[in-house]
Amino acid sequence: MNRRKALQILGLGSGVVAVVGATGLTWRAVDGGVFSTGTGSAYDAWDRAAPGGRPLNLVDAAILASNAHNTQPWLFTVSDDRIELFADMSRTTGALDPLLREMQISLGCALENLALAAPPNGMAANVSFLPDPSDTTHIATVSLTPATASGSPLFDAIVVRHTNRGAYSTSRAVTDRQLDTLSALADVPGTRLVWFTTDAQKKAFGDLTVRATRAIIADPRQAADDYRWYRSDGHDIQRHKDGITIDSAGKSALVRTLSKLLTTTHKQYNDGWLSGTRDTQLPTASAFGALVVQDPHDPLQRLRAGRIWQRVHLTATTHGLGMQPLCQIPERVDRETSAGLSPEITDAIAAMLPAGSHAVMTFRIGHPTATAQPSPRRPAADVVRA
Ligand SMILES: Cc1cc2nc3c(=O)[nH]c(=O)nc-3n(C[C@H](O)[C@H](O)[C@H](O)COP(=O)(O)O)c2cc1C
């Protein structure tokens, strides 16, 4: 059955059930969130981030951070004057992140939200990274002291920031001034944003991203570890409250509904990923960027890069801009390194960056043409341990 036929079926409304039996296709249960977006307990966390003056309110904000494949690889312990952040090593993305770069960046993103939430909750937060050399999963200690409560635009943006995977406007460019504002947020020596803005630079970045996407799809282990975090069933989404969903894929409401009705095979998922990247996300970007560091294997540089990425995305949100990490290139670089493969993507991206700098994140930016949808979240209660 093609999309057009499926559209006709949708137009029939209650006829759907009759056609299900007639076609023999596997259809989604209609009570599995097919006809709704961003509802149910999997999305409640987005409504719970209002300041309440308690340390737990900082965790409410932390869990809304950007994070790779929506794995939410964090655990917290909370007391009156401190919060400890740990990596949850059961929530990795395997061969897609073999060196744990994305996991550590994700934890840095959560730390940034946590720190931004301190002043509105009447606290000052002091972050110490990697406080226990004998425990690499102990990511940070955040000491809390009382302070006068004050809000901020970045704190307000936490609940409206979403990864926007849809088409961006091709008639409205992000200005150099806006890019400079974002660049200024990289406040750690050796860490900075590199922009690809000319047609030639954008083509080179786009071509390499397509190459990296194809390489991931052709690599059975990487492809399987990517697909493992795709949640297509509404019941699974409500139960797990994590992963990548069709609702956050940047498709129209109609395509989202159709995709939820029809079972997606791994091949269809891969084809959709490649075509969405090649035909929508890359050609409509106003610019691409790379967050670069001096040592991409240093956990501290990754954690700090994560804090910067979160601040960049929140700031872009306050400017009405859409952003999407497009990390196929660094994912392939790490795979080439860890599996001892020929360094094809590694050498190609190195040639596009200043000498001595390494991309730990790559992304696109532009003016959105549609509102991005929220992704599911496990609530703070599920990620705070005693
Ligand atoms: C390190 C890192 C890598 C990511 N890579 C990608 C990517 O390659 N493609 C993509 O669409 N989103 C990527 N994301 C975005 C996450 O998938 C997204 O943050 C997560 O699903 C939660 O959704 P939200 O940002 O809308 O809250 C990445 C995020 C992080 C922190």
Coordinates of C-alpha atoms and ligand atoms in Angstrom, one line a residue:
M1 CA 0.0 0.0 0.0
N2 CA 1.4 3.4 -0.8
R3 CA 1.0 6.7 1.1
R4 CA -1.8 8.0 -1.3
K5 CA -3.9 4.9 -0.7
A6 CA -3.4 5.2 3.0
L7 CA -4.4 8.9 2.9
Q8 CA -7.7 7.9 1.2
I9 CA -8.3 5.3 3.9
L10 CA -7.7 7.9 6.6
G11 CA -10.3 10.2 4.9
L12 CA -12.8 7.4 5.5
G13 CA -12.5 7.8 9.2
S14 CA -14.3 4.9 10.8
G15 CA -13.6 2.9 7.6
V16 CA -10.1 2.3 8.9
V17 CA -11.1 -0.7 10.9
A18 CA -12.7 -2.4 7.9
V19 CA -9.7 -1.8 5.7
V20 CA -7.4 -3.2 8.3
G21 CA -8.8 -6.6 7.9
A22 CA -9.1 -6.3 4.2
T23 CA -5.4 -5.4 3.6
G24 CA -3.9 -7.7 6.1
L25 CA -1.5 -5.0 7.1
T26 CA -0.4 -4.7 10.7
W27 CA -2.1 -1.7 12.1
R28 CA -1.5 0.2 15.3
A29 CA -4.2 0.1 18.0
V30 CA -6.2 3.3 17.8
D31 CA -5.8 3.8 21.6
G32 CA -2.0 3.8 21.2
G33 CA -1.6 7.5 20.8
V34 CA -2.2 7.4 17.1
F35 CA -4.5 10.4 16.9
S36 CA -2.8 12.5 19.6
T37 CA 0.6 14.2 20.0
G38 CA 2.5 14.9 23.3
T39 CA -0.2 13.6 25.6
G40 CA -0.2 11.1 28.5
S41 CA 2.1 10.6 31.4
A42 CA 5.2 10.3 29.1
Y43 CA 4.9 14.0 28.5
D44 CA 3.9 15.2 32.0
A45 CA 7.5 16.3 32.9
W46 CA 7.2 19.2 30.5
D47 CA 4.5 20.7 32.8
R48 CA 6.4 20.1 36.0
A49 CA 9.4 22.4 35.7
A50 CA 7.9 25.5 37.5
P51 CA 10.1 26.8 40.4
G52 CA 9.1 25.4 43.8
G53 CA 12.1 26.3 45.9
R54 CA 13.3 22.7 46.5
P55 CA 16.4 20.9 45.2
L56 CA 14.1 18.4 43.4
N57 CA 12.8 21.2 41.3
L58 CA 16.3 21.5 39.8
V59 CA 16.1 17.9 38.7
D60 CA 12.7 18.6 37.1
A61 CA 14.6 21.0 34.9
A62 CA 17.6 18.8 34.3
I63 CA 15.7 16.0 32.8
L64 CA 14.2 18.2 30.1
A65 CA 17.7 18.6 28.6
S66 CA 18.8 17.7 25.1
N67 CA 20.2 14.2 25.2
A68 CA 21.4 11.6 22.6
H69 CA 18.6 9.4 21.3
N70 CA 16.5 10.5 24.3
T71 CA 18.2 7.8 26.3
Q72 CA 18.2 10.1 29.4
P73 CA 21.4 8.5 30.8
W74 CA 21.2 10.2 34.2
L75 CA 20.7 9.3 37.8
F76 CA 20.6 11.8 40.7
T77 CA 20.9 11.8 44.4
V78 CA 19.3 14.8 46.1
S79 CA 19.8 16.3 49.6
D80 CA 19.0 19.8 51.0
D81 CA 22.4 21.3 50.0
R82 CA 23.7 19.2 47.1
I83 CA 22.8 17.1 44.1
E84 CA 25.0 14.4 42.8
L85 CA 24.8 13.5 39.1
F86 CA 25.7 10.0 37.9
A87 CA 25.8 8.4 34.5
D88 CA 23.4 5.5 34.1
M89 CA 25.5 2.9 32.2
S90 CA 22.5 0.8 31.3
R91 CA 21.4 3.6 28.9
T92 CA 24.1 3.7 26.3
T93 CA 23.6 3.6 22.6
G94 CA 26.2 0.9 22.0
A95 CA 28.1 1.0 18.7
L96 CA 26.6 4.3 17.9
D97 CA 28.4 5.9 20.8
P98 CA 31.3 3.4 21.5
L99 CA 33.4 6.0 23.3
L100 CA 30.6 7.5 25.4
R101 CA 31.1 10.9 23.8
E102 CA 27.3 11.5 23.3
M103 CA 26.5 10.1 26.8
Q104 CA 28.8 12.6 28.4
I105 CA 27.6 15.5 26.3
S106 CA 24.1 14.6 27.3
L107 CA 25.0 14.7 31.0
G108 CA 26.6 18.1 30.4
C109 CA 23.3 19.3 28.9
A110 CA 21.4 18.1 32.0
L111 CA 23.9 19.9 34.3
E112 CA 23.4 23.1 32.4
N113 CA 19.6 23.0 32.9
L114 CA 20.1 22.1 36.5
A115 CA 22.4 25.1 37.1
L116 CA 20.0 27.4 35.2
A117 CA 17.2 26.3 37.4
A118 CA 19.0 27.2 40.7
P119 CA 18.4 31.0 40.7
P120 CA 14.7 30.8 39.9
N121 CA 14.4 28.3 42.8
G122 CA 16.2 30.7 45.2
M123 CA 19.6 28.9 45.1
A124 CA 23.1 29.3 43.9
A125 CA 24.7 26.2 42.3
N126 CA 28.4 25.4 42.3
V127 CA 29.4 22.6 39.9
S128 CA 32.4 20.3 40.6
F129 CA 33.0 18.0 37.7
L130 CA 34.1 14.4 38.1
P131 CA 34.5 14.6 41.9
D132 CA 35.5 11.0 42.5
P133 CA 38.5 9.8 40.4
S134 CA 37.8 6.2 41.4
D135 CA 34.2 6.4 39.9
T136 CA 34.0 7.6 36.3
T137 CA 30.2 7.4 36.5
H138 CA 30.1 10.1 39.2
I139 CA 29.8 13.1 36.8
A140 CA 29.3 16.1 39.1
T141 CA 28.6 17.3 42.6
V142 CA 26.4 20.4 42.6
S143 CA 26.6 22.3 45.9
L144 CA 23.5 24.4 46.6
T145 CA 23.4 27.6 48.8
P146 CA 20.5 29.9 49.5
A147 CA 20.3 33.0 47.2
T148 CA 17.8 35.6 46.2
A149 CA 15.4 34.1 43.7
S150 CA 15.7 35.5 40.2
G151 CA 14.4 34.3 36.8
S152 CA 16.1 34.2 33.4
P153 CA 15.0 33.9 29.8
L154 CA 17.1 30.8 29.4
F155 CA 15.3 29.1 32.4
D156 CA 12.0 30.0 30.8
A157 CA 13.2 28.5 27.5
I158 CA 13.8 25.1 29.1
V159 CA 10.2 23.9 28.7
V160 CA 9.8 25.2 25.1
R161 CA 13.2 24.0 23.7
H162 CA 12.7 21.0 21.4
T163 CA 14.8 19.5 18.7
N164 CA 13.3 20.7 15.5
R165 CA 13.8 18.0 12.7
G166 CA 11.4 19.6 10.2
A167 CA 12.1 21.8 7.2
Y168 CA 13.5 25.2 7.9
S169 CA 12.7 28.3 5.9
T170 CA 14.8 28.6 2.7
S171 CA 13.8 32.3 2.3
R172 CA 15.0 33.5 5.7
A173 CA 18.6 33.2 6.8
V174 CA 20.0 33.2 10.3
T175 CA 22.0 36.4 10.5
D176 CA 25.7 36.6 11.2
R177 CA 24.9 38.5 14.3
Q178 CA 22.8 35.6 15.6
L179 CA 25.5 33.1 14.9
D180 CA 28.0 35.4 16.7
T181 CA 25.7 35.5 19.7
L182 CA 25.7 31.7 19.8
S183 CA 29.5 31.5 19.3
A184 CA 30.0 33.8 22.3
L185 CA 28.4 31.1 24.5
A186 CA 31.4 28.8 24.0
D187 CA 33.2 30.2 27.1
V188 CA 35.7 27.4 27.6
P189 CA 39.3 27.8 26.2
G190 CA 39.8 25.5 23.3
T191 CA 36.1 24.9 22.8
R192 CA 34.2 26.8 20.1
L193 CA 31.6 26.8 17.5
V194 CA 32.6 26.5 13.8
W195 CA 30.0 27.6 11.3
F196 CA 29.5 26.4 7.7
T197 CA 27.6 29.2 6.0
T198 CA 28.8 29.5 2.4
D199 CA 27.2 27.3 -0.3
A200 CA 30.4 25.4 -0.8
Q201 CA 30.8 24.8 3.0
K202 CA 27.2 23.7 3.3
K203 CA 27.5 21.3 0.4
A204 CA 30.6 19.7 1.8
F205 CA 29.0 19.3 5.2
G206 CA 25.8 18.0 3.7
D207 CA 27.6 15.5 1.4
L208 CA 29.6 14.2 4.3
T209 CA 26.5 13.9 6.5
V210 CA 24.8 11.8 3.8
R211 CA 28.0 9.6 3.5
A212 CA 28.1 9.1 7.3
T213 CA 24.4 8.3 7.4
R214 CA 24.8 5.7 4.7
A215 CA 27.8 4.2 6.5
I216 CA 25.8 3.9 9.7
I217 CA 22.9 2.2 7.9
A218 CA 25.4 -0.2 6.2
D219 CA 27.0 -1.1 9.5
P220 CA 24.7 -3.7 11.1
R221 CA 25.7 -3.1 14.6
Q222 CA 25.5 0.7 14.4
A223 CA 22.2 0.5 12.6
A224 CA 20.7 -1.9 15.2
D225 CA 21.9 0.2 18.1
D226 CA 20.3 3.2 16.5
Y227 CA 16.9 1.5 15.8
R228 CA 16.8 0.1 19.3
W229 CA 15.9 3.5 20.7
Y230 CA 13.1 4.1 18.1
R231 CA 9.7 3.9 19.8
S232 CA 6.9 3.5 17.3
D233 CA 4.2 2.1 19.6
G234 CA 2.2 4.5 21.8
H235 CA 2.0 2.0 24.6
D236 CA 5.8 1.6 24.6
I237 CA 6.3 5.4 24.7
Q238 CA 4.0 5.7 27.7
R239 CA 5.7 2.8 29.4
H240 CA 9.4 3.7 28.7
K241 CA 9.1 7.5 28.4
D242 CA 12.2 7.7 26.4
G243 CA 13.6 7.2 22.9
I244 CA 13.0 8.7 19.5
T245 CA 9.3 9.0 18.4
I246 CA 7.6 9.7 15.1
D247 CA 6.0 12.8 16.8
S248 CA 9.4 14.4 17.2
A249 CA 10.6 13.6 13.7
G250 CA 9.5 16.9 12.2
K251 CA 6.8 15.4 9.9
S252 CA 3.3 16.8 9.2
A253 CA 0.4 15.8 11.5
L254 CA -1.0 13.6 8.7
V255 CA 2.3 11.8 8.0
R256 CA 2.7 11.3 11.8
T257 CA -0.7 9.8 12.1
L258 CA -0.1 7.5 9.1
S259 CA 3.3 6.4 10.4
K260 CA 1.7 5.5 13.7
L261 CA -1.0 3.5 12.0
L262 CA 1.4 1.5 9.9
T263 CA 4.1 -0.7 11.4
T264 CA 7.6 0.6 10.4
T265 CA 10.2 -2.0 9.6
H266 CA 13.8 -1.4 10.3
K267 CA 14.5 -0.9 6.5
Q268 CA 11.7 1.7 6.2
Y269 CA 13.0 3.4 9.3
N270 CA 16.5 3.6 7.7
D271 CA 15.1 4.7 4.4
G272 CA 13.1 7.4 6.1
W273 CA 16.1 8.6 8.1
L274 CA 18.3 8.9 5.0
S275 CA 15.7 10.6 2.9
G276 CA 14.6 12.9 5.7
T277 CA 18.3 13.9 6.2
R278 CA 19.1 14.2 2.5
D279 CA 15.9 15.8 1.1
T280 CA 14.6 17.9 4.0
Q281 CA 17.0 18.6 6.8
L282 CA 20.2 19.3 4.9
P283 CA 18.7 21.4 1.9
T284 CA 16.6 23.6 4.2
A285 CA 19.3 24.5 6.8
S286 CA 20.3 28.1 7.0
A287 CA 23.7 27.0 8.3
F288 CA 25.5 24.1 9.8
G289 CA 27.8 24.1 12.8
A290 CA 30.3 22.1 14.7
L291 CA 31.0 22.3 18.4
V292 CA 34.8 21.6 18.5
V293 CA 37.2 20.8 21.4
Q294 CA 40.9 20.1 21.6
D295 CA 40.6 16.6 23.0
P296 CA 37.4 14.8 22.0
H297 CA 38.2 11.9 24.3
D298 CA 38.5 14.0 27.4
P299 CA 35.3 13.5 29.6
L300 CA 35.7 17.0 31.1
Q301 CA 35.8 18.7 27.7
R302 CA 32.7 16.7 26.6
L303 CA 30.8 17.6 29.7
R304 CA 31.6 21.3 29.3
A305 CA 30.7 21.0 25.6
G306 CA 27.3 19.6 26.7
R307 CA 26.7 22.5 28.9
I308 CA 27.5 24.8 26.0
W309 CA 25.3 22.9 23.5
Q310 CA 22.4 23.2 25.9
R311 CA 22.9 26.9 26.4
V312 CA 23.3 27.4 22.6
H313 CA 20.0 25.5 21.9
L314 CA 18.2 27.4 24.7
T315 CA 19.5 30.8 23.4
A316 CA 18.5 29.9 19.8
T317 CA 15.0 29.1 21.2
T318 CA 14.7 32.5 22.7
H319 CA 15.5 33.9 19.2
G320 CA 12.8 31.8 17.6
L321 CA 15.4 29.7 15.8
G322 CA 15.2 25.9 15.3
M323 CA 18.1 23.7 15.9
Q324 CA 18.8 20.0 15.4
P325 CA 22.0 18.0 16.2
L326 CA 23.0 16.0 13.1
C327 CA 25.7 13.8 14.6
Q328 CA 26.1 11.2 12.0
I329 CA 29.6 12.5 11.3
P330 CA 31.0 12.3 14.9
E331 CA 29.1 9.0 15.4
R332 CA 31.0 7.5 12.4
V333 CA 34.3 9.0 13.5
D334 CA 34.0 7.3 16.9
R335 CA 33.0 4.0 15.2
E336 CA 36.0 4.2 12.9
T337 CA 38.2 4.8 15.9
S338 CA 36.8 2.1 18.2
A339 CA 36.5 -0.6 15.5
G340 CA 39.8 0.1 13.8
L341 CA 38.1 1.0 10.5
S342 CA 39.6 3.0 7.7
P343 CA 39.4 6.7 8.9
E344 CA 37.3 7.9 5.9
I345 CA 34.8 10.2 7.7
T346 CA 37.5 11.0 10.3
D347 CA 39.8 12.5 7.7
A348 CA 37.1 14.2 5.7
I349 CA 35.7 16.2 8.7
A350 CA 39.2 17.0 9.9
A351 CA 39.9 18.6 6.5
M352 CA 36.9 20.9 7.1
L353 CA 37.9 22.1 10.6
P354 CA 40.7 24.3 11.9
A355 CA 43.9 22.3 12.7
G356 CA 43.9 20.7 16.2
S357 CA 40.1 21.0 16.7
H358 CA 37.7 18.0 16.8
A359 CA 33.9 18.0 16.4
V360 CA 32.1 16.5 19.3
M361 CA 28.7 17.7 18.0
T362 CA 27.5 18.7 14.5
F363 CA 24.2 20.4 13.9
R364 CA 21.9 22.6 11.7
I365 CA 20.1 25.8 12.4
G366 CA 17.4 27.8 10.7
H367 CA 14.0 29.5 11.0
P368 CA 11.4 26.7 11.7
T369 CA 8.4 26.3 9.4
A370 CA 6.5 24.3 12.0
T371 CA 6.5 23.9 15.7
A372 CA 8.6 21.1 17.1
Q373 CA 6.8 18.5 19.3
P374 CA 8.0 17.5 22.7
S375 CA 9.7 14.1 23.3
P376 CA 8.9 11.8 26.2
R377 CA 10.6 12.1 29.6
R378 CA 11.0 9.9 32.6
P379 CA 9.9 12.1 35.6
A380 CA 12.4 13.1 38.3
A381 CA 11.0 10.5 40.6
D382 CA 12.1 7.8 38.3
V383 CA 15.7 9.0 38.1
V384 CA 16.4 10.0 41.7
R385 CA 17.9 7.3 43.7
A386 CA 17.9 7.0 47.5
Ligands
LIG1 C1 25.0 14.4 21.9 C2 23.7 14.5 21.2 C3 23.6 14.0 19.9 C4 22.4 14.1 19.2 N1 22.4 13.6 17.9 C5 21.2 13.8 17.2 C6 21.2 13.4 15.8 O1 22.2 13.0 15.3 N2 20.0 13.6 15.2 C7 18.9 14.2 15.8 O2 17.9 14.3 15.1 N3 18.9 14.5 17.1 C8 20.1 14.3 17.8 N4 20.1 14.7 19.1 C9 18.9 15.3 19.7 C10 18.3 14.3 20.6 O3 17.8 13.2 19.9 C11 17.2 15.0 21.5 O4 17.7 15.9 22.3 C12 16.3 14.0 22.3 O5 15.6 13.1 21.4 C13 15.4 14.7 23.2 O6 14.5 15.5 22.4 P1 14.4 17.1 22.7 O7 15.8 17.7 22.4 O8 13.4 17.6 21.7 O9 14.0 17.3 24.1 C14 21.3 14.7 19.8 C15 21.4 15.2 21.1 C16 22.6 15.1 21.8 C17 22.7 15.7 23.2

